[in-house]
CSV table of C-alpha atoms in Angstrom, one decimal:
chain,number,residue,atom,x,y,z
A,797,UNK,CA,22.0,-54.7,16.1
A,798,UNK,CA,21.6,-51.6,14.1
A,799,UNK,CA,20.4,-48.1,15.2
A,800,UNK,CA,17.2,-46.5,14.2
A,801,UNK,CA,14.9,-43.7,15.3
A,802,UNK,CA,11.8,-44.8,17.3
A,803,UNK,CA,9.2,-42.9,19.2
A,804,UNK,CA,6.3,-44.1,21.7
A,805,UNK,CA,4.1,-41.2,21.8
A,806,UNK,CA,3.4,-38.1,19.7
A,807,UNK,CA,5.1,-34.9,20.6
A,808,UNK,CA,8.0,-32.5,19.8
A,809,UNK,CA,11.3,-33.3,18.4
A,810,UNK,CA,12.5,-34.7,21.8
A,811,UNK,CA,10.1,-38.0,21.6
A,812,UNK,CA,12.5,-39.3,18.8
A,813,UNK,CA,15.0,-41.6,20.3
A,814,UNK,CA,18.1,-43.2,18.7
A,815,UNK,CA,18.0,-46.9,19.6
A,816,UNK,CA,19.3,-50.5,18.8
A,817,UNK,CA,16.8,-52.3,16.8
A,818,UNK,CA,16.8,-56.0,15.5
A,819,UNK,CA,16.8,-56.4,11.7
A,820,UNK,CA,15.7,-59.7,10.4
A,821,UNK,CA,16.3,-61.6,7.2
A,822,UNK,CA,13.9,-60.6,4.4
A,823,UNK,CA,10.8,-62.8,3.9
A,824,UNK,CA,8.8,-63.6,0.9
A,825,UNK,CA,8.8,-60.7,-1.5
A,826,UNK,CA,11.1,-58.6,0.7
A,827,UNK,CA,14.6,-57.2,0.6
A,828,UNK,CA,17.0,-56.3,3.1
A,829,UNK,CA,18.7,-52.7,2.5
A,830,UNK,CA,21.7,-51.0,3.9
A,831,UNK,CA,20.7,-47.4,3.8
A,832,UNK,CA,23.3,-44.7,2.5
A,833,UNK,CA,21.0,-41.6,2.8
A,834,UNK,CA,17.5,-40.9,4.3
A,835,UNK,CA,15.3,-38.0,3.3
A,836,UNK,CA,13.6,-35.5,5.4
A,837,UNK,CA,9.9,-34.2,4.7
A,838,UNK,CA,7.4,-32.2,6.4
A,839,UNK,CA,5.2,-35.3,6.5
A,840,UNK,CA,7.5,-36.7,9.0
A,841,UNK,CA,6.6,-33.9,11.5
A,842,UNK,CA,2.8,-34.6,10.8
A,843,UNK,CA,3.4,-38.3,11.9
A,844,UNK,CA,5.6,-37.2,14.9
A,845,UNK,CA,3.0,-34.7,16.1
A,846,UNK,CA,0.1,-37.1,15.7
A,847,UNK,CA,-1.6,-34.9,13.0
A,848,UNK,CA,-1.3,-38.3,11.0
A,849,UNK,CA,-1.7,-40.9,13.6
A,850,UNK,CA,0.6,-44.0,13.7
A,851,UNK,CA,0.5,-47.2,15.9
A,852,UNK,CA,2.8,-46.8,18.9
A,853,UNK,CA,5.6,-47.4,19.3
A,854,UNK,CA,6.9,-46.6,15.7
A,855,UNK,CA,9.3,-45.4,13.4
A,856,UNK,CA,9.5,-42.3,10.9
A,857,UNK,CA,10.8,-41.4,7.6
A,858,UNK,CA,9.3,-42.1,4.3
A,859,UNK,CA,12.1,-42.2,1.7
A,860,UNK,CA,15.8,-43.5,1.6
A,861,UNK,CA,18.4,-44.9,-0.8
A,862,UNK,CA,20.9,-47.5,-0.2
A,863,UNK,CA,22.2,-51.0,-1.3
A,864,UNK,CA,20.5,-54.3,-1.2
A,865,UNK,CA,22.2,-56.6,1.0
A,866,UNK,CA,19.8,-59.7,0.7
A,867,UNK,CA,16.7,-60.8,-1.1
A,868,UNK,CA,13.9,-63.1,0.1
A,869,UNK,CA,12.0,-65.8,-1.8
A,870,UNK,CA,10.3,-64.8,-4.7
A,871,UNK,CA,12.2,-61.7,-5.4
A,872,UNK,CA,13.4,-61.7,-9.0
A,873,UNK,CA,13.8,-58.1,-9.8
A,874,UNK,CA,16.5,-57.3,-7.4
A,875,UNK,CA,19.7,-58.9,-6.2
A,876,UNK,CA,22.4,-58.1,-3.5
A,877,UNK,CA,24.5,-55.2,-4.6
A,878,UNK,CA,21.6,-53.4,-6.4
A,879,UNK,CA,21.4,-49.6,-5.9
A,880,UNK,CA,17.7,-48.6,-5.0
A,881,UNK,CA,15.9,-45.8,-3.8
A,882,UNK,CA,12.1,-45.8,-2.3
A,883,UNK,CA,9.3,-43.9,-0.7
A,884,UNK,CA,7.2,-46.2,1.3
A,885,UNK,CA,4.8,-46.6,3.9
A,886,UNK,CA,4.4,-47.4,6.9
A,887,UNK,CA,7.1,-45.0,8.1
A,888,UNK,CA,10.5,-46.4,9.0
A,889,UNK,CA,13.2,-44.9,7.0
A,890,UNK,CA,15.0,-43.3,9.9
A,891,UNK,CA,17.2,-46.4,10.3
A,892,UNK,CA,20.8,-47.7,9.1
A,893,UNK,CA,19.2,-51.0,7.7
A,894,UNK,CA,15.7,-52.2,7.2
A,895,UNK,CA,13.7,-54.9,5.7
A,896,UNK,CA,10.7,-53.8,3.4
A,897,UNK,CA,8.8,-55.3,0.3
A,898,UNK,CA,10.7,-55.3,-2.8
A,899,UNK,CA,7.6,-53.7,-4.7
A,900,UNK,CA,8.3,-50.6,-2.6
A,901,UNK,CA,11.7,-49.9,-4.2
A,902,UNK,CA,12.9,-48.9,-7.5
A,903,UNK,CA,16.3,-49.1,-9.1
A,904,UNK,CA,18.6,-46.1,-8.9
A,905,UNK,CA,20.6,-45.1,-11.8
A,906,UNK,CA,24.4,-45.1,-11.6
A,907,UNK,CA,24.4,-41.5,-12.7
A,908,UNK,CA,22.6,-40.4,-9.4
A,909,UNK,CA,24.0,-40.4,-6.1
A,910,UNK,CA,22.5,-42.0,-3.0
A,911,UNK,CA,21.8,-38.7,-1.6
A,912,UNK,CA,20.2,-37.6,-4.9
A,913,UNK,CA,18.0,-40.7,-4.8
A,914,UNK,CA,16.8,-40.2,-1.1
A,915,UNK,CA,16.3,-36.4,-1.6
A,916,UNK,CA,13.8,-36.8,-4.5
A,917,UNK,CA,11.6,-40.1,-4.1
A,918,UNK,CA,8.8,-38.1,-2.0
A,919,UNK,CA,9.4,-34.6,-3.2
A,920,UNK,CA,10.4,-35.4,-6.7
A,921,UNK,CA,7.6,-37.8,-7.3
A,922,UNK,CA,5.3,-35.3,-5.9
A,923,UNK,CA,6.4,-32.7,-8.3
A,924,UNK,CA,6.0,-35.2,-11.2
A,925,UNK,CA,2.4,-35.9,-10.5
A,926,UNK,CA,1.7,-32.3,-9.7
A,927,UNK,CA,3.1,-31.1,-13.0
A,928,UNK,CA,2.4,-34.0,-15.3
A,929,UNK,CA,-0.9,-35.6,-13.9
A,930,UNK,CA,-2.8,-33.4,-11.4
A,931,UNK,CA,-2.5,-30.5,-13.9
A,932,UNK,CA,-0.4,-31.3,-17.1
A,933,UNK,CA,1.6,-28.2,-17.3
A,934,UNK,CA,2.2,-27.0,-20.9
A,935,UNK,CA,4.3,-24.3,-22.6
A,936,UNK,CA,2.7,-20.9,-22.1
A,937,UNK,CA,1.0,-21.6,-18.8
A,938,UNK,CA,1.5,-19.4,-15.8
A,939,UNK,CA,1.4,-21.2,-12.5
A,940,UNK,CA,1.6,-20.5,-8.9
A,941,UNK,CA,3.6,-22.6,-6.4
A,942,UNK,CA,3.5,-21.8,-2.5
A,943,UNK,CA,6.7,-22.3,-0.6
A,944,UNK,CA,8.7,-22.0,-3.9
A,945,UNK,CA,12.0,-22.4,-1.9
A,946,UNK,CA,11.2,-25.6,-0.3
A,947,UNK,CA,12.0,-29.0,-1.5
A,948,UNK,CA,9.2,-29.5,-3.6
A,949,UNK,CA,9.0,-26.0,-4.5
A,950,UNK,CA,12.4,-25.8,-6.0
A,951,UNK,CA,11.9,-28.8,-8.3
A,952,UNK,CA,8.6,-27.7,-9.3
A,953,UNK,CA,10.1,-24.2,-10.3
A,954,UNK,CA,12.7,-26.1,-12.5
A,955,UNK,CA,10.6,-28.7,-14.0
A,956,UNK,CA,7.7,-26.2,-14.8
A,957,UNK,CA,10.2,-23.8,-16.4
A,958,UNK,CA,11.6,-26.9,-18.4
A,959,UNK,CA,8.1,-27.4,-19.6
A,960,UNK,CA,7.8,-23.8,-20.7
A,961,UNK,CA,5.6,-22.3,-18.0
A,962,UNK,CA,6.1,-19.1,-16.2
A,963,UNK,CA,6.6,-19.6,-12.5
A,964,UNK,CA,5.1,-17.5,-9.6
A,965,UNK,CA,6.4,-18.7,-6.3
A,966,UNK,CA,5.8,-17.3,-2.6
A,967,UNK,CA,8.6,-17.2,-0.3
A,968,UNK,CA,9.2,-16.0,3.3
A,969,UNK,CA,12.4,-13.9,2.9
A,970,UNK,CA,14.7,-12.1,0.3
A,971,UNK,CA,17.2,-15.0,0.7
A,972,UNK,CA,14.7,-17.3,-0.3
A,973,UNK,CA,13.5,-15.2,-3.1
A,974,UNK,CA,17.1,-15.3,-4.6
A,975,UNK,CA,17.2,-19.1,-4.1
A,976,UNK,CA,13.9,-19.7,-5.9
A,977,UNK,CA,14.8,-17.4,-8.7
A,978,UNK,CA,18.0,-19.2,-9.2
A,979,UNK,CA,15.9,-22.4,-9.9
A,980,UNK,CA,13.5,-21.0,-12.5
A,981,UNK,CA,11.0,-18.9,-10.5
A,982,UNK,CA,10.3,-16.0,-12.7
A,983,UNK,CA,8.4,-14.0,-10.1
A,984,UNK,CA,9.2,-14.7,-6.5
A,985,UNK,CA,6.9,-12.9,-4.0
A,986,UNK,CA,8.0,-12.3,-0.4
A,987,UNK,CA,4.6,-12.8,1.2
A,988,UNK,CA,5.7,-11.3,4.5
A,989,UNK,CA,5.8,-7.8,2.9
A,990,UNK,CA,3.7,-8.4,-0.3
A,991,UNK,CA,0.1,-9.0,-1.1
A,992,UNK,CA,0.7,-12.0,-3.3
A,993,UNK,CA,-2.8,-12.3,-4.8
A,994,UNK,CA,-2.5,-8.6,-5.9
A,995,UNK,CA,0.9,-9.4,-7.2
A,996,UNK,CA,-0.3,-12.5,-9.1
A,997,UNK,CA,-3.1,-10.4,-10.6
A,998,UNK,CA,-0.7,-7.8,-11.6
A,999,UNK,CA,1.6,-10.3,-13.1
A,1000,UNK,CA,-1.1,-11.8,-15.2
A,1001,UNK,CA,-2.8,-8.6,-16.1
A,1002,UNK,CA,-5.9,-9.3,-13.9
A,1003,UNK,CA,-6.4,-12.8,-15.4
A,1004,UNK,CA,-5.3,-15.1,-12.7
A,1005,UNK,CA,-3.6,-18.5,-13.2
A,1006,UNK,CA,-5.0,-22.1,-14.2
A,1007,UNK,CA,-3.4,-23.7,-11.3
A,1008,UNK,CA,-2.2,-23.0,-7.7
A,1009,UNK,CA,0.0,-25.8,-5.9
A,1010,UNK,CA,-0.6,-25.0,-2.2
A,1011,UNK,CA,1.5,-27.0,0.5
A,1012,UNK,CA,1.0,-24.4,3.2
A,1013,UNK,CA,-2.7,-25.1,4.2
A,1014,UNK,CA,-4.9,-23.1,6.6
A,1015,UNK,CA,-2.8,-19.6,6.2
A,1016,UNK,CA,-3.0,-19.4,2.3
A,1017,UNK,CA,-6.2,-21.2,1.3
A,1018,UNK,CA,-8.2,-18.2,0.5
A,1019,UNK,CA,-5.5,-16.2,-1.0
A,1020,UNK,CA,-4.6,-19.2,-3.3
A,1021,UNK,CA,-8.5,-19.5,-4.4
A,1022,UNK,CA,-8.2,-15.8,-5.1
A,1023,UNK,CA,-5.3,-16.1,-7.5
A,1024,UNK,CA,-7.2,-18.6,-9.9
A,1025,UNK,CA,-8.7,-17.7,-13.3
A,1026,UNK,CA,-12.2,-19.2,-13.9
A,1027,UNK,CA,-12.3,-22.9,-14.2
A,1028,UNK,CA,-8.9,-23.0,-12.4
A,1029,UNK,CA,-7.6,-25.7,-10.1
A,1030,UNK,CA,-6.8,-25.4,-6.5
A,1031,UNK,CA,-4.2,-28.1,-5.7
A,1032,UNK,CA,-3.7,-28.6,-1.8
A,1033,UNK,CA,-1.0,-31.1,-1.3
A,1034,UNK,CA,0.1,-30.1,2.3
A,1035,UNK,CA,-0.6,-28.5,5.7
A,1036,UNK,CA,2.5,-26.8,7.0
A,1037,UNK,CA,0.4,-23.9,8.6
A,1038,UNK,CA,-2.3,-26.4,9.8
A,1039,UNK,CA,-5.2,-28.3,8.1
A,1040,UNK,CA,-7.6,-26.7,5.8
A,1041,UNK,CA,-10.8,-25.1,7.3
A,1042,UNK,CA,-14.1,-26.5,5.8
A,1043,UNK,CA,-14.5,-25.4,2.2
A,1044,UNK,CA,-18.0,-24.5,1.1
A,1045,UNK,CA,-18.7,-25.4,-2.5
A,1046,UNK,CA,-20.3,-22.1,-3.1
A,1047,UNK,CA,-17.1,-20.4,-2.7
A,1048,UNK,CA,-15.5,-22.4,-5.6
A,1049,UNK,CA,-18.7,-21.4,-7.8
A,1050,UNK,CA,-18.5,-17.8,-6.7
A,1051,UNK,CA,-15.1,-17.5,-7.8
A,1052,UNK,CA,-15.4,-18.7,-11.2
A,1053,UNK,CA,-16.5,-22.5,-11.2
A,1054,UNK,CA,-13.2,-23.4,-9.7
A,1055,UNK,CA,-11.8,-26.9,-9.2
A,1056,UNK,CA,-10.3,-28.4,-6.0
A,1057,UNK,CA,-8.5,-31.5,-5.2
A,1058,UNK,CA,-6.4,-32.7,-2.3
A,1059,UNK,CA,-4.1,-35.4,-3.9
A,1060,UNK,CA,-1.6,-37.8,-2.2
A,1061,UNK,CA,1.5,-39.6,-3.5
A,1062,UNK,CA,0.5,-42.9,-2.7
A,1063,UNK,CA,-2.7,-42.8,-4.7
A,1064,UNK,CA,-0.7,-41.8,-7.8
A,1065,UNK,CA,2.0,-44.6,-7.2
A,1066,UNK,CA,-0.6,-47.1,-6.1
A,1067,UNK,CA,0.0,-49.3,-9.2
A,1068,UNK,CA,3.8,-50.6,-9.6
A,1069,UNK,CA,3.5,-49.7,-13.3
A,1070,UNK,CA,2.8,-45.9,-12.4
A,1071,UNK,CA,5.4,-46.2,-9.8
A,1072,UNK,CA,7.9,-47.2,-12.1
A,1073,UNK,CA,7.0,-45.0,-14.9
A,1074,UNK,CA,6.9,-41.9,-12.6
A,1075,UNK,CA,10.3,-42.6,-11.3
A,1076,UNK,CA,11.9,-43.2,-14.7
A,1077,UNK,CA,10.7,-39.8,-15.8
A,1078,UNK,CA,12.0,-38.2,-12.6
A,1079,UNK,CA,15.3,-39.8,-13.0
A,1080,UNK,CA,15.3,-38.8,-16.7
A,1081,UNK,CA,15.0,-35.1,-16.0
A,1082,UNK,CA,17.5,-35.3,-13.2
A,1083,UNK,CA,20.1,-37.0,-15.2
A,1084,UNK,CA,19.5,-34.7,-18.0
A,1085,UNK,CA,20.2,-31.8,-15.9
A,1086,UNK,CA,16.9,-30.1,-16.7
A,1087,UNK,CA,16.0,-30.4,-12.9
A,1088,UNK,CA,18.6,-30.4,-10.3
A,1089,UNK,CA,18.6,-31.5,-6.5
A,1090,UNK,CA,19.2,-29.0,-3.9
A,1091,UNK,CA,20.6,-30.7,-1.0
A,1092,UNK,CA,21.2,-27.7,1.2
A,1093,UNK,CA,21.4,-29.4,4.7
A,1094,UNK,CA,22.7,-32.3,6.0
A,1095,UNK,CA,22.4,-33.8,9.6
A,1096,UNK,CA,23.6,-37.1,11.3
A,1097,UNK,CA,20.6,-39.3,11.6
A,1098,UNK,CA,21.3,-39.5,15.4
A,1099,UNK,CA,20.8,-35.7,15.3
A,1100,UNK,CA,17.3,-35.8,13.7
A,1101,UNK,CA,15.6,-33.7,16.4
A,1102,UNK,CA,17.7,-30.8,15.3
A,1103,UNK,CA,16.6,-31.4,11.8
A,1104,UNK,CA,12.9,-31.4,12.8
A,1105,UNK,CA,13.4,-28.1,14.9
A,1106,UNK,CA,15.0,-26.2,11.7
A,1107,UNK,CA,12.4,-27.7,9.4
A,1108,UNK,CA,9.4,-26.6,11.5
A,1109,UNK,CA,11.2,-23.1,12.1
A,1110,UNK,CA,11.5,-22.7,8.3
A,1111,UNK,CA,15.2,-22.4,8.5
A,1112,UNK,CA,15.8,-24.9,5.7
A,1113,UNK,CA,15.6,-24.7,2.1
A,1114,UNK,CA,15.4,-27.2,-0.7
A,1115,UNK,CA,16.2,-30.6,0.6
A,1116,UNK,CA,17.6,-32.1,3.7
A,1117,UNK,CA,19.6,-35.5,4.0
A,1118,UNK,CA,19.8,-37.5,7.3
A,1119,UNK,CA,23.1,-39.5,7.1
A,1120,UNK,CA,22.6,-43.0,8.9
């Protein structure tokens, strides 16, 4: 028997229980994995609260890294002892060990630790598709990233800077402004005391920006739209403050023929070839040092309720690791 987090009804952090679970042998096309580090992400809160419904009882957690301990029939790309990382669904990464399809994991380079791997699969691949595919950021661009001191935000700041962009980011405090600035954010804006739309217009001499990446949702949608230049792209990739209100198409027209997209990671990594290519590019920028992981919190997996409380209370920065 091994330990894992399970919950049988949506609710607050207290619904998560540290229980014994049986992990069987891997079947056809599957691997068994001993997990050394598990990532924490805001989507875990959405699943826990029922915003994103799951069959009950269920598990939580989308990403982790560890060592392959057994492989099932038909698995040729992995063997026991391989170091791997993954982002996968359905949720279930909050566990000491698990069985999952081999197609959902990628090999982790020796130059990266298990903690690094577990901290970047969801957030890092999200940063990759945002900057490289949803809107291909190029040298000379000015971009806006909401929640610049968060896990995705710090990765986006660094990666966009490496691509030659000017980065404007919103943060909730002076402390977070310093963190964002240290990670490549040229203009951290403390939204609790500054009008960030006005500041974006000042910084861009009234022009606005070609793209806004927004993971906050309800509270920032209108202001994000107001930051855009004509033909700009509003990228909504999260709902930390709640789901977006209905968006009237005429709003996009009236603000300058704007574009809107609501991307999801699993669409972008739906093809195994894309998953591997995106992971390879992510690992390359990490190994090169152009982008560094910021693991600023660690909790025992058994104490995940505290981790969720801190995440929802916006008391975390960068990435958080749960230790099985």
